[in-house]
XYZ file of C-alpha atoms in Angstrom:
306
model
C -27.306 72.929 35.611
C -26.100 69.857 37.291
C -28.377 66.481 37.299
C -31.141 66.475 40.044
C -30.404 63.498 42.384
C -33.059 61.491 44.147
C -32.235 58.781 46.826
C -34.485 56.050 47.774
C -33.199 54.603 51.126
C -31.262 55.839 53.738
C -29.952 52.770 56.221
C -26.336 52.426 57.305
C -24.780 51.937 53.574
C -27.416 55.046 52.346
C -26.842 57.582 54.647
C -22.676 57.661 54.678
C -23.192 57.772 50.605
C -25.786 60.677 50.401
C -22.935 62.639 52.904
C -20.165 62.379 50.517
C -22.615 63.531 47.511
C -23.668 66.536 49.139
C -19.663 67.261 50.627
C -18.144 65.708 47.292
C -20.427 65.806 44.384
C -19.947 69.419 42.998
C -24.422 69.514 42.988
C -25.797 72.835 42.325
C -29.131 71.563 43.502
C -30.456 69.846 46.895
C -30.467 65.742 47.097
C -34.214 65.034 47.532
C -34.567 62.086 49.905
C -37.189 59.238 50.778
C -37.296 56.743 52.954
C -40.027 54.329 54.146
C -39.107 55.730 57.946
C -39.687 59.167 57.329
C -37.826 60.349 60.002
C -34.310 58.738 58.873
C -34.671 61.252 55.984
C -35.242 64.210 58.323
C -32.833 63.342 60.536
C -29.846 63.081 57.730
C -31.253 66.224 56.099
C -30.589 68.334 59.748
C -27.333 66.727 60.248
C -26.370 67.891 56.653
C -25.613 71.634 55.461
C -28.743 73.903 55.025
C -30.449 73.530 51.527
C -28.195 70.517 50.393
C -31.135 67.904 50.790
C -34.782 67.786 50.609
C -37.149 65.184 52.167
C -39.865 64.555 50.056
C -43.028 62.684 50.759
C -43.546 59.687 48.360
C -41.328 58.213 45.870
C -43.549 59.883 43.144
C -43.136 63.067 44.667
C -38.916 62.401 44.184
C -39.485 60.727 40.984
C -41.430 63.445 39.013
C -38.655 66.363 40.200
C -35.628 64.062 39.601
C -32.688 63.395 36.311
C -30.877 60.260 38.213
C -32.603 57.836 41.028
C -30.673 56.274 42.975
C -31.916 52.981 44.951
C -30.090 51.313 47.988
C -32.450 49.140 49.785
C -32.559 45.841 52.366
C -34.427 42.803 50.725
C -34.939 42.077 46.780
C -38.953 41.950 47.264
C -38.338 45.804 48.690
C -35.951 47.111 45.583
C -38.898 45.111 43.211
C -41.858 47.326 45.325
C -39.342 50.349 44.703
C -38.908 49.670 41.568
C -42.989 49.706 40.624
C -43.707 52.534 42.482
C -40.930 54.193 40.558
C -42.517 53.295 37.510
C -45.623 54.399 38.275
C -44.357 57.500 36.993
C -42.936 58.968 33.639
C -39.426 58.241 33.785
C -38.222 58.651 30.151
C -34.635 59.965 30.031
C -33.981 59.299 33.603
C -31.328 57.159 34.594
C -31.982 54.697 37.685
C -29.037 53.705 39.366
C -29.194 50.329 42.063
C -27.223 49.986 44.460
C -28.798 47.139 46.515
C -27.376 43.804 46.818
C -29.882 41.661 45.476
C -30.002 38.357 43.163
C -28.586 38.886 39.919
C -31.508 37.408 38.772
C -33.545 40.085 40.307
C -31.905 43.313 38.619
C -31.444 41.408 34.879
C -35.266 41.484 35.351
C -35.915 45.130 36.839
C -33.597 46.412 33.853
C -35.864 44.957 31.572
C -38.850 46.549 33.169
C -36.878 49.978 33.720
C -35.921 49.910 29.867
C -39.319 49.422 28.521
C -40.106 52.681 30.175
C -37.788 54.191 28.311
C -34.873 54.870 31.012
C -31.973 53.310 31.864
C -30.621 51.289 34.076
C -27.303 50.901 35.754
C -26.663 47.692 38.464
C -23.912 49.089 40.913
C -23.629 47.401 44.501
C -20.877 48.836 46.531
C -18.222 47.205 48.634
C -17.428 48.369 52.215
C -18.838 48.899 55.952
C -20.924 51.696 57.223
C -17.452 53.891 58.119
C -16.356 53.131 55.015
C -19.592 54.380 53.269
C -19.139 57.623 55.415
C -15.455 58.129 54.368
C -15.772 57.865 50.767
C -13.987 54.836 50.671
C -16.332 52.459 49.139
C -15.727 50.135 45.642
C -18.353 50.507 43.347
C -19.079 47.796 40.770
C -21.136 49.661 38.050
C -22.367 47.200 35.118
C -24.474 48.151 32.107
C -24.303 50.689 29.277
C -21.320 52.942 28.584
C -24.007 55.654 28.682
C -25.250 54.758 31.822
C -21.636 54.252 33.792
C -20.856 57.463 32.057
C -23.611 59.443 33.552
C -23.247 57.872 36.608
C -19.366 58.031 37.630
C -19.365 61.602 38.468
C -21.054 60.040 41.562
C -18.619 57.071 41.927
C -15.147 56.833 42.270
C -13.516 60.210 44.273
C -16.799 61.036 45.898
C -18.925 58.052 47.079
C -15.831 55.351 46.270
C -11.981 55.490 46.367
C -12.085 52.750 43.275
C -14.507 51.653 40.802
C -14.662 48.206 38.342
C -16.870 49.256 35.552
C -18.122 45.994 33.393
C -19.197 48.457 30.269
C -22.043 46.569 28.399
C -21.959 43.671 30.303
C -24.865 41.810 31.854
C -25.758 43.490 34.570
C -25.738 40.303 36.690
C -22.237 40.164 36.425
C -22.056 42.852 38.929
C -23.898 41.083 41.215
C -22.619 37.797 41.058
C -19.205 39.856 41.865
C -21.059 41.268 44.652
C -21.608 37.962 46.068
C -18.392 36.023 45.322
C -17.149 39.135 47.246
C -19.742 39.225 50.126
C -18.298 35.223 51.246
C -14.934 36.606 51.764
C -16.423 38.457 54.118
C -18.099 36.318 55.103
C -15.894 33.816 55.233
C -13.499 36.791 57.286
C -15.332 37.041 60.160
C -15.202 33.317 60.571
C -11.604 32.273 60.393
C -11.635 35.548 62.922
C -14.335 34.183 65.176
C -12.222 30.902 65.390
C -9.054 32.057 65.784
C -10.004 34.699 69.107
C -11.882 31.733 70.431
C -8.936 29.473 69.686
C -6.225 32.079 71.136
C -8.633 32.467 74.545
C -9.341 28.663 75.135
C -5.083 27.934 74.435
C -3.909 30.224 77.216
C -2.315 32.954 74.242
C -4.912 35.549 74.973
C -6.847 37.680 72.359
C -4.514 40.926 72.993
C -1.509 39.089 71.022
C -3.391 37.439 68.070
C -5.044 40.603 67.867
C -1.537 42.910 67.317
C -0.547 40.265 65.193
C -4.055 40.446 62.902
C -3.561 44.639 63.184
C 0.466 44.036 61.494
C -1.047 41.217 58.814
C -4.479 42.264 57.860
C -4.560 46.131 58.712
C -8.322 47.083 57.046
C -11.849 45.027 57.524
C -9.806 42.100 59.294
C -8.531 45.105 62.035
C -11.929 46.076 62.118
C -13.326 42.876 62.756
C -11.308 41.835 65.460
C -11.583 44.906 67.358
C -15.520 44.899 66.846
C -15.352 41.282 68.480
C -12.719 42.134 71.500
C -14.655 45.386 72.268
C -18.329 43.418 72.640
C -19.267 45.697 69.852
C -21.411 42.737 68.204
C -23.707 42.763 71.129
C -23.739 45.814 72.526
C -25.570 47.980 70.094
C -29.076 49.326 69.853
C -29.242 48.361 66.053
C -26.951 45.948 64.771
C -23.829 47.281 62.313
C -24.827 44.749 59.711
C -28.342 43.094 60.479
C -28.231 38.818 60.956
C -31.078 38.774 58.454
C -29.563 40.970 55.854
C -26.170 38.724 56.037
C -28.492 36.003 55.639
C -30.208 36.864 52.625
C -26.252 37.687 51.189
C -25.326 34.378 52.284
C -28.554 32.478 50.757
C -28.203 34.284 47.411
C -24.277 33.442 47.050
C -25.016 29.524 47.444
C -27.976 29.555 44.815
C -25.303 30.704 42.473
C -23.340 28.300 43.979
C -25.740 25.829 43.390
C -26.546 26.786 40.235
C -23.122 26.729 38.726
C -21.645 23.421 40.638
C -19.885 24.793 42.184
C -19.645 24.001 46.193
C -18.738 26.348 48.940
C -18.864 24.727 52.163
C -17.881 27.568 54.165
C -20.088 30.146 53.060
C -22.229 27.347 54.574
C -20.800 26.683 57.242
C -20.589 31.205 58.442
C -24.374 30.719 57.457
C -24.978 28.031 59.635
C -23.713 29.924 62.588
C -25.349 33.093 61.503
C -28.947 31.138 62.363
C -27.600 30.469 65.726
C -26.913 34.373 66.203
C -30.554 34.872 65.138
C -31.661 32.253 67.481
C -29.594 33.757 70.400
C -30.547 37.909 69.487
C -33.238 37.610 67.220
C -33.453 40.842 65.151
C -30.643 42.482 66.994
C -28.658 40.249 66.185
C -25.456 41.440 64.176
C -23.269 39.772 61.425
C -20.306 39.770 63.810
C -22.694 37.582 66.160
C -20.561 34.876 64.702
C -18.208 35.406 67.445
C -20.422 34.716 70.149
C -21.564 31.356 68.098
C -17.994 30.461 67.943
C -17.524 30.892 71.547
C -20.535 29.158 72.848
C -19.455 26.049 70.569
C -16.436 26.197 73.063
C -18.405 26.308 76.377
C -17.694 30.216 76.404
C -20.230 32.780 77.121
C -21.766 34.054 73.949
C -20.866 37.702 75.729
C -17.080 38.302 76.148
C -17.865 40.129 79.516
C-alpha cells in the first residue's frame, strides 16, 4: 500500500499541487486535507474525483492517519505554528515535507525540532505561478537527506514538477536561499516589464508592439506578465494572483541574506520599494503585478490602464 499523504494548506500554490497528486501520483488512498479556512478544503475536495481526498478537521486529526505531511503555507510565523501543532503528535517514521518559502533560517531550525521527534525532514520550495502549479509544471528544489528526497520524489518531478534540483545532504537552507536568489528575478521581471510598457505608452510606440516583441523574446513568465499587465489583470481580481504582502515578505527575506552576505542588490530594493506603494494604493488586494500601476503613476498615468 502506497504512503498516506496529508496536506496542510491549500492557497493558490496548494491547491494546483494537491490536483496533480490525486490525477498524477499513482495513490491508492485519499489525500486528507486541512486548511485553516475550512471551506478551501471542501471546496477542492468537490471539485476533485469522488474518494480521492478527505477533509479532516484539525491537523492532529491528519497527522495521526498520515506516512508523509506535506506543508505549503503564507508567512514563516504560520509554517512555525504548523509545525508545533504537528508535533504535538507522534510523528516517528513520518516524513514532513515543506514547501513554504520561508527564511532559511527558519526551516534549518524546524528540521532540528522535526528530527528530535524522530522524523524527517525535507526543505522543498517550488518555483512557478498558480497555472503553473495546476499544470504540473512547477521546479522543485528538494534539500536534505538522500532518504528523505528519495521518499519524496515520487511526488516531485512528472507529477507536481516538470524538473527537480535535488541538493542530497545539503543544508537545507541552501534550498531556500535558492528560493530567494530565484524569487528577485522575478522580482526583478516584473519590473524591467512595468518600465518598459510604461516607457513604450508615454514614447508614442504603444504597448501592442513591445508586447509581440516580449511574446517572440521571452515566451514563458515574461509573456505572462505582460499580458497580466495589458489585460488590467493586476487590479481587477477579487483576490490577488500573488498577494503584495506575501511578495513582500519574499522580497524582505532575499535582502537579509543580502545583507548578511555583503552582498548589495539594489533592485530587489528598488521592486520592493514600489511594492509598498501598491499596498498603499490597494491595501490587501493588492497584487505583485501592482508594480505596473506604481510604474505608471510615477509617469503621471493612471494607476488603472482603463
Amino acid at each position: 500500500m502506497a504512503p498516506k499523504l496529508f496536506w496542510i494548506g491549500l492557497g493558490n500554490m496548494g491547491r494546483g499541487m494537491v490536483k496533480n497528486l490525486v490525477e498524477k501520483g499513482n495513490l491508492d488512498q485519499p489525500i486528507l486535507l486541512f486548511n485553516r479556512t475550512k471551506q478551501r478544503a471542501v471546496d477542492l475536495s468537490n471539485q476533485l474525483a469522488a474518494g480521492t481526498t478527505e477533509v479532516v478537521e484539525s491537523i492532529g486529526d491528519g497527522v495521526s492517519k498520515a506516512d508523509v505531511i506535506f506543508v505549503i503555507l503564507s508567512q514563516d510565523d504560520v509554517v512555525e505554528a504548523a509545525v508545533n501543532e504537528i508535533l504535538q503528535n507522534d510523528v516517528a517514521g513520518k516524513l514532513i515535507i515543506e514547501c513554504s518559502t520561508i527564511h532559511p533560517d527558519t526551516t534549518e531550525k524546524l528540521a532540528k525540532l522535526v528530527e528530535g521527534k524522530g522524523a524527517e525532514y525535507l526543505t522543498a520550495p517550488v518555483f512557478g505561478a498558480p497555472a503553473a502549479a495546476d499544470a504540473g509544471q512547477l521546479v522543485g528544489v528538494l534539500a536534505g537527506p538522500s532518504s528523505a528526497i528519495d521518499r519524496a520524489k515520487p511526488y516531485f518531478e512528472g507529477v507536481m514538477s516538470r524538473r527537480d534540483i535535488e541538493m542530497r545532504d545539503e543544508p537545507r537552507r541552501k534550498a531556500l536561499t535558492l528560493k530567494l536568489i530565484g524569487n528577485t528575478f522575478i522580482l526583478n521581471m516584473v519590473e524591467q516589464l512595468a518600465e518598459g510598457h510604461v516607457l513604450a505608452e508615454k514614447s508614442g510606440l504603444g504597448n501592442n508592439y513591445l508586447h509581440q516583441w516580449i511574446e517572440g523574446m521571452f515566451p514563458g513568465p515574461y509573456a505572462a506578465y505582460s499580458n497580466r499587465m495589458l489585460s488590467g489583470d493586476y487590479y481587477q481580481r477579487d483576490y490577488p494572483l500573488f498577494a503584495v504582502d506575501l511578495a513582500r515578505k519574499d522580497a524582505r527575506h532575499a535582502m537579509s541574506l543580502a545583507k548578511a552576505a555583503g552582498a548589495p542588490v539594489p533592485n530587489t530594493e528598488l521592486a520592493d520599494s514600489h511594492l509598498v506603494k501598491v499596498k498603499e494604493h490597494a491595501g490587501e488586494l493588492g497584487d505583485f503585478a501592482g508594480i505596473y500601476g506604481v510604474v505608471r503613476k510615477e509617469a503621471g498615468l493612471p494607476y488603472e490602464n482603463k
